[in-house]
């Protein structure tokens, strides 16, 4: 069966042949591993469209043992990501998130759109990197079925407090009167609003909120802790990004 779709290269794998083995986040078929025939040849027309961060139109078929991409046409290669080591490292982390959390061999259009928009803003330096990191972490978790309950305090129903508390293990929000014996992260009201916006806003408005620098740092910290607690794994690209920033 031949599949025509669009996809983002989120991982490259070394091979000993002229073919390139890639992992692709596709619009219609989720995460796939596939060989790109002859892509490692110097004069190959597939070389550009099959490199890391390339977003391309592609034709894929199922071979005897693996998927094969025999036609690939680049749409966007996000070349500017390579101008800054911090942005490059963060982009690699975004790709690892999708590799781990996006569905395999099923529709992944929302995951793909989220990642493409984040890479666009990152490459063009149009958003705070900590904002993009927080959006990628929390919105990806929501799409993957790990949406927290941020509507109100889980105990008393209070919607807003000067300081609220978020448990990264159960995904619940607590007001200042209901935090006894619950291990939580302390977060100001502005950060609570930002987390709600990331979880519940329409995708067209997702990147439109703003915070001051201190609150962006708090937001990034709590979203990262929630991700690590919910997925219970380490991310090598995250460790590298943090080591250089």
Short mmCIF file of C-alpha atoms in Angstrom, two decimals:
data_model
loop_
_atom_site.label_atom_id
_atom_site.label_comp_id
_atom_site.label_asym_id
_atom_site.label_seq_id
_atom_site.Cartn_x
_atom_site.Cartn_y
_atom_site.Cartn_z
CA UNK A 1 0.00 0.00 0.00
CA UNK A 2 1.32 3.43 -0.93
CA UNK A 3 0.85 6.33 1.51
CA UNK A 4 1.11 9.98 0.44
CA UNK A 5 1.45 12.35 3.38
CA UNK A 6 3.48 15.15 4.93
CA UNK A 7 5.98 14.60 7.69
CA UNK A 8 8.77 16.01 9.83
CA UNK A 9 12.05 14.15 10.25
CA UNK A 10 12.49 13.85 14.02
CA UNK A 11 15.36 11.39 14.17
CA UNK A 12 18.19 10.14 11.95
CA UNK A 13 19.86 6.76 12.21
CA UNK A 14 23.27 5.84 10.82
CA UNK A 15 23.45 3.06 8.25
CA UNK A 16 26.32 1.51 6.35
CA UNK A 17 24.59 1.84 2.98
CA UNK A 18 23.64 4.77 0.75
CA UNK A 19 20.16 4.72 2.26
CA UNK A 20 19.19 6.92 5.21
CA UNK A 21 17.08 5.48 8.02
CA UNK A 22 14.84 8.14 9.55
CA UNK A 23 12.01 8.46 12.03
CA UNK A 24 9.19 10.62 10.69
CA UNK A 25 6.30 12.30 12.46
CA UNK A 26 3.68 12.12 9.73
CA UNK A 27 0.35 13.91 9.51
CA UNK A 28 -1.77 10.86 8.69
CA UNK A 29 0.19 7.87 10.01
CA UNK A 30 1.91 9.09 13.18
CA UNK A 31 5.48 8.09 13.94
CA UNK A 32 7.12 5.81 11.38
CA UNK A 33 10.65 4.52 10.80
CA UNK A 34 11.55 4.35 7.14
CA UNK A 35 14.46 4.05 4.74
CA UNK A 36 15.03 6.85 2.24
CA UNK A 37 16.63 5.23 -0.78
CA UNK A 38 20.02 6.69 -1.77
CA UNK A 39 19.64 9.72 0.50
CA UNK A 40 23.27 9.58 1.69
CA UNK A 41 24.66 9.94 -1.81
CA UNK A 42 26.18 13.38 -2.37
CA UNK A 43 24.05 14.15 -5.45
CA UNK A 44 20.85 12.59 -4.14
CA UNK A 45 17.70 14.67 -4.60
CA UNK A 46 16.38 13.11 -1.37
CA UNK A 47 19.24 14.36 0.80
CA UNK A 48 17.77 17.74 1.78
CA UNK A 49 14.23 16.53 2.43
CA UNK A 50 15.33 13.63 4.61
CA UNK A 51 17.62 15.41 7.06
CA UNK A 52 16.72 16.20 10.67
CA UNK A 53 14.04 18.95 11.05
CA UNK A 54 13.02 18.72 7.39
CA UNK A 55 9.29 18.99 6.81
CA UNK A 56 8.43 17.37 3.49
CA UNK A 57 5.83 15.87 1.24
CA UNK A 58 6.57 12.17 0.92
CA UNK A 59 5.42 8.98 -0.68
CA UNK A 60 5.84 5.89 1.49
CA UNK A 61 5.27 2.22 0.84
CA UNK A 62 5.60 -0.85 3.01
CA UNK A 63 8.51 -3.01 1.90
CA UNK A 64 9.14 -6.59 2.90
CA UNK A 65 10.76 -5.67 6.22
CA UNK A 66 10.35 -1.90 6.61
CA UNK A 67 8.73 1.27 5.33
CA UNK A 68 10.46 2.93 2.38
CA UNK A 69 10.25 6.57 1.28
CA UNK A 70 10.84 6.67 -2.46
CA UNK A 71 9.69 10.25 -3.13
CA UNK A 72 10.35 13.21 -0.87
CA UNK A 73 9.97 16.93 -1.54
CA UNK A 74 11.01 19.45 1.15
CA UNK A 75 8.53 22.11 2.26
CA UNK A 76 10.56 23.67 5.10
CA UNK A 77 13.98 22.67 6.42
CA UNK A 78 14.21 25.06 9.42
CA UNK A 79 17.79 25.92 8.52
CA UNK A 80 17.93 28.86 10.98
CA UNK A 81 17.77 26.47 13.94
CA UNK A 82 21.42 25.71 13.28
CA UNK A 83 22.44 29.33 13.90
CA UNK A 84 22.13 28.99 17.67
CA UNK A 85 23.30 26.00 19.72
CA UNK A 86 20.60 26.58 22.35
CA UNK A 87 17.82 26.67 19.77
CA UNK A 88 19.26 23.61 18.05
CA UNK A 89 19.35 21.65 21.31
CA UNK A 90 15.81 22.71 22.20
CA UNK A 91 14.55 21.68 18.75
CA UNK A 92 16.12 18.25 19.24
CA UNK A 93 14.28 17.98 22.54
CA UNK A 94 10.98 18.85 20.84
CA UNK A 95 11.61 16.03 18.39
CA UNK A 96 12.41 13.56 21.16
CA UNK A 97 9.13 14.47 22.88
CA UNK A 98 7.20 13.57 19.74
CA UNK A 99 9.23 10.39 19.26
CA UNK A 100 8.16 9.25 22.73
CA UNK A 101 4.60 10.59 22.96
CA UNK A 102 3.08 10.92 19.49
CA UNK A 103 1.02 7.94 18.27
CA UNK A 104 2.50 5.32 15.99
CA UNK A 105 0.89 4.49 12.66
CA UNK A 106 -2.26 6.54 13.30
CA UNK A 107 -3.40 10.15 12.83
CA UNK A 108 -1.02 12.66 14.41
CA UNK A 109 -1.97 15.93 12.73
CA UNK A 110 -2.25 17.90 15.99
CA UNK A 111 1.15 16.66 17.19
CA UNK A 112 2.70 17.63 13.86
CA UNK A 113 1.13 21.11 13.77
CA UNK A 114 2.24 21.80 17.34
CA UNK A 115 5.81 20.82 16.57
CA UNK A 116 5.99 22.73 13.28
CA UNK A 117 4.66 25.92 14.86
CA UNK A 118 7.09 25.61 17.76
CA UNK A 119 10.05 25.08 15.44
CA UNK A 120 8.97 28.06 13.33
CA UNK A 121 8.84 30.43 16.31
CA UNK A 122 12.10 29.02 17.66
CA UNK A 123 13.97 29.33 14.36
CA UNK A 124 12.80 32.92 13.87
CA UNK A 125 13.36 33.90 17.53
CA UNK A 126 9.76 35.12 17.74
CA UNK A 127 8.97 33.66 21.15
CA UNK A 128 10.77 33.16 24.45
CA UNK A 129 12.42 29.70 24.31
CA UNK A 130 11.08 28.88 27.79
CA UNK A 131 7.56 29.69 26.56
CA UNK A 132 7.98 27.34 23.60
CA UNK A 133 9.44 24.63 25.82
CA UNK A 134 6.49 24.88 28.22
CA UNK A 135 3.94 24.80 25.40
CA UNK A 136 5.57 21.78 23.79
CA UNK A 137 5.74 19.86 27.05
CA UNK A 138 2.28 20.58 28.42
CA UNK A 139 0.30 20.60 25.17
CA UNK A 140 1.98 17.39 23.99
CA UNK A 141 1.05 15.74 27.28
CA UNK A 142 -2.55 16.89 26.82
CA UNK A 143 -2.68 15.45 23.30
CA UNK A 144 -1.17 12.18 24.55
CA UNK A 145 -3.80 11.75 27.27
CA UNK A 146 -2.04 13.30 30.28
CA UNK A 147 -4.11 16.48 30.61
CA UNK A 148 -4.00 17.91 34.16
CA UNK A 149 -7.10 19.20 35.96
CA UNK A 150 -6.52 22.95 36.22
CA UNK A 151 -10.10 24.20 36.31
CA UNK A 152 -10.14 24.87 40.07
CA UNK A 153 -8.86 23.63 43.42
CA UNK A 154 -9.58 19.92 43.45
CA UNK A 155 -10.64 20.04 47.12
CA UNK A 156 -12.82 23.14 47.52
CA UNK A 157 -13.45 24.36 43.98
CA UNK A 158 -11.74 27.74 44.42
CA UNK A 159 -10.85 29.09 40.98
CA UNK A 160 -8.10 31.57 41.84
CA UNK A 161 -5.72 32.44 44.65
CA UNK A 162 -2.64 34.66 44.84
CA UNK A 163 -0.61 31.48 45.16
CA UNK A 164 -1.82 28.06 44.12
CA UNK A 165 -0.23 24.64 44.27
CA UNK A 166 0.10 22.03 41.56
CA UNK A 167 0.86 18.38 42.18
CA UNK A 168 2.96 17.03 39.32
CA UNK A 169 2.09 13.44 40.29
CA UNK A 170 -1.72 13.59 40.24
CA UNK A 171 -2.11 16.62 37.96
CA UNK A 172 -4.41 18.42 40.39
CA UNK A 173 -4.53 22.05 41.46
CA UNK A 174 -4.90 23.16 45.08
CA UNK A 175 -5.52 26.52 46.71
CA UNK A 176 -3.49 27.81 49.66
CA UNK A 177 -6.03 26.39 52.15
CA UNK A 178 -6.02 22.84 50.78
CA UNK A 179 -2.38 21.82 50.47
CA UNK A 180 -1.82 19.83 53.66
CA UNK A 181 0.16 16.59 53.15
CA UNK A 182 0.17 17.02 49.36
CA UNK A 183 3.61 17.44 47.68
CA UNK A 184 3.08 20.39 45.33
CA UNK A 185 4.80 23.07 43.31
CA UNK A 186 4.00 26.63 44.38
CA UNK A 187 2.86 28.70 41.41
CA UNK A 188 1.58 32.30 41.15
CA UNK A 189 -1.78 33.14 39.61
CA UNK A 190 -0.22 34.28 36.32
CA UNK A 191 1.45 30.92 35.80
CA UNK A 192 -1.79 29.09 36.61
CA UNK A 193 -3.51 31.17 33.91
CA UNK A 194 -0.73 30.34 31.43
CA UNK A 195 -1.03 26.61 32.15
CA UNK A 196 -4.78 26.77 31.67
CA UNK A 197 -4.27 28.63 28.40
CA UNK A 198 -1.83 25.97 27.12
CA UNK A 199 -4.21 23.15 28.01
CA UNK A 200 -7.55 24.60 26.99
CA UNK A 201 -7.02 27.26 24.31
CA UNK A 202 -7.74 26.81 20.62
CA UNK A 203 -4.64 25.81 18.68
CA UNK A 204 -4.76 29.04 16.64
CA UNK A 205 -4.26 31.09 19.83
CA UNK A 206 -1.86 28.77 21.62
CA UNK A 207 1.26 30.91 21.25
CA UNK A 208 -0.37 34.28 21.98
CA UNK A 209 0.04 34.60 25.74
CA UNK A 210 2.88 36.36 27.54
CA UNK A 211 4.50 36.47 31.00
CA UNK A 212 7.43 38.24 32.60
CA UNK A 213 10.81 36.49 32.59
CA UNK A 214 10.52 35.19 36.17
CA UNK A 215 7.13 33.65 35.53
CA UNK A 216 8.32 32.08 32.27
CA UNK A 217 11.02 30.36 34.33
CA UNK A 218 8.45 29.11 36.87
CA UNK A 219 6.17 27.91 34.07
CA UNK A 220 8.99 26.04 32.36
CA UNK A 221 10.05 24.42 35.62
CA UNK A 222 6.60 23.14 36.58
CA UNK A 223 5.77 21.91 33.06
CA UNK A 224 9.05 20.02 32.90
CA UNK A 225 8.48 18.43 36.31
CA UNK A 226 4.97 17.40 35.30
CA UNK A 227 6.31 15.82 32.10
CA UNK A 228 9.00 13.87 33.94
CA UNK A 229 6.57 12.71 36.63
CA UNK A 230 3.90 11.59 34.17
CA UNK A 231 6.16 9.83 31.66
CA UNK A 232 8.59 8.47 34.25
CA UNK A 233 11.61 8.63 31.99
CA UNK A 234 14.64 10.76 31.21
CA UNK A 235 15.23 12.69 28.00
CA UNK A 236 18.82 12.90 26.83
CA UNK A 237 18.16 15.94 24.67
CA UNK A 238 16.63 17.77 27.65
CA UNK A 239 19.71 17.05 29.75
CA UNK A 240 21.92 18.39 26.95
CA UNK A 241 19.80 21.53 26.51
CA UNK A 242 19.96 22.28 30.21
CA UNK A 243 23.72 21.69 30.29
CA UNK A 244 24.34 24.47 27.74
CA UNK A 245 21.75 26.97 28.95
#
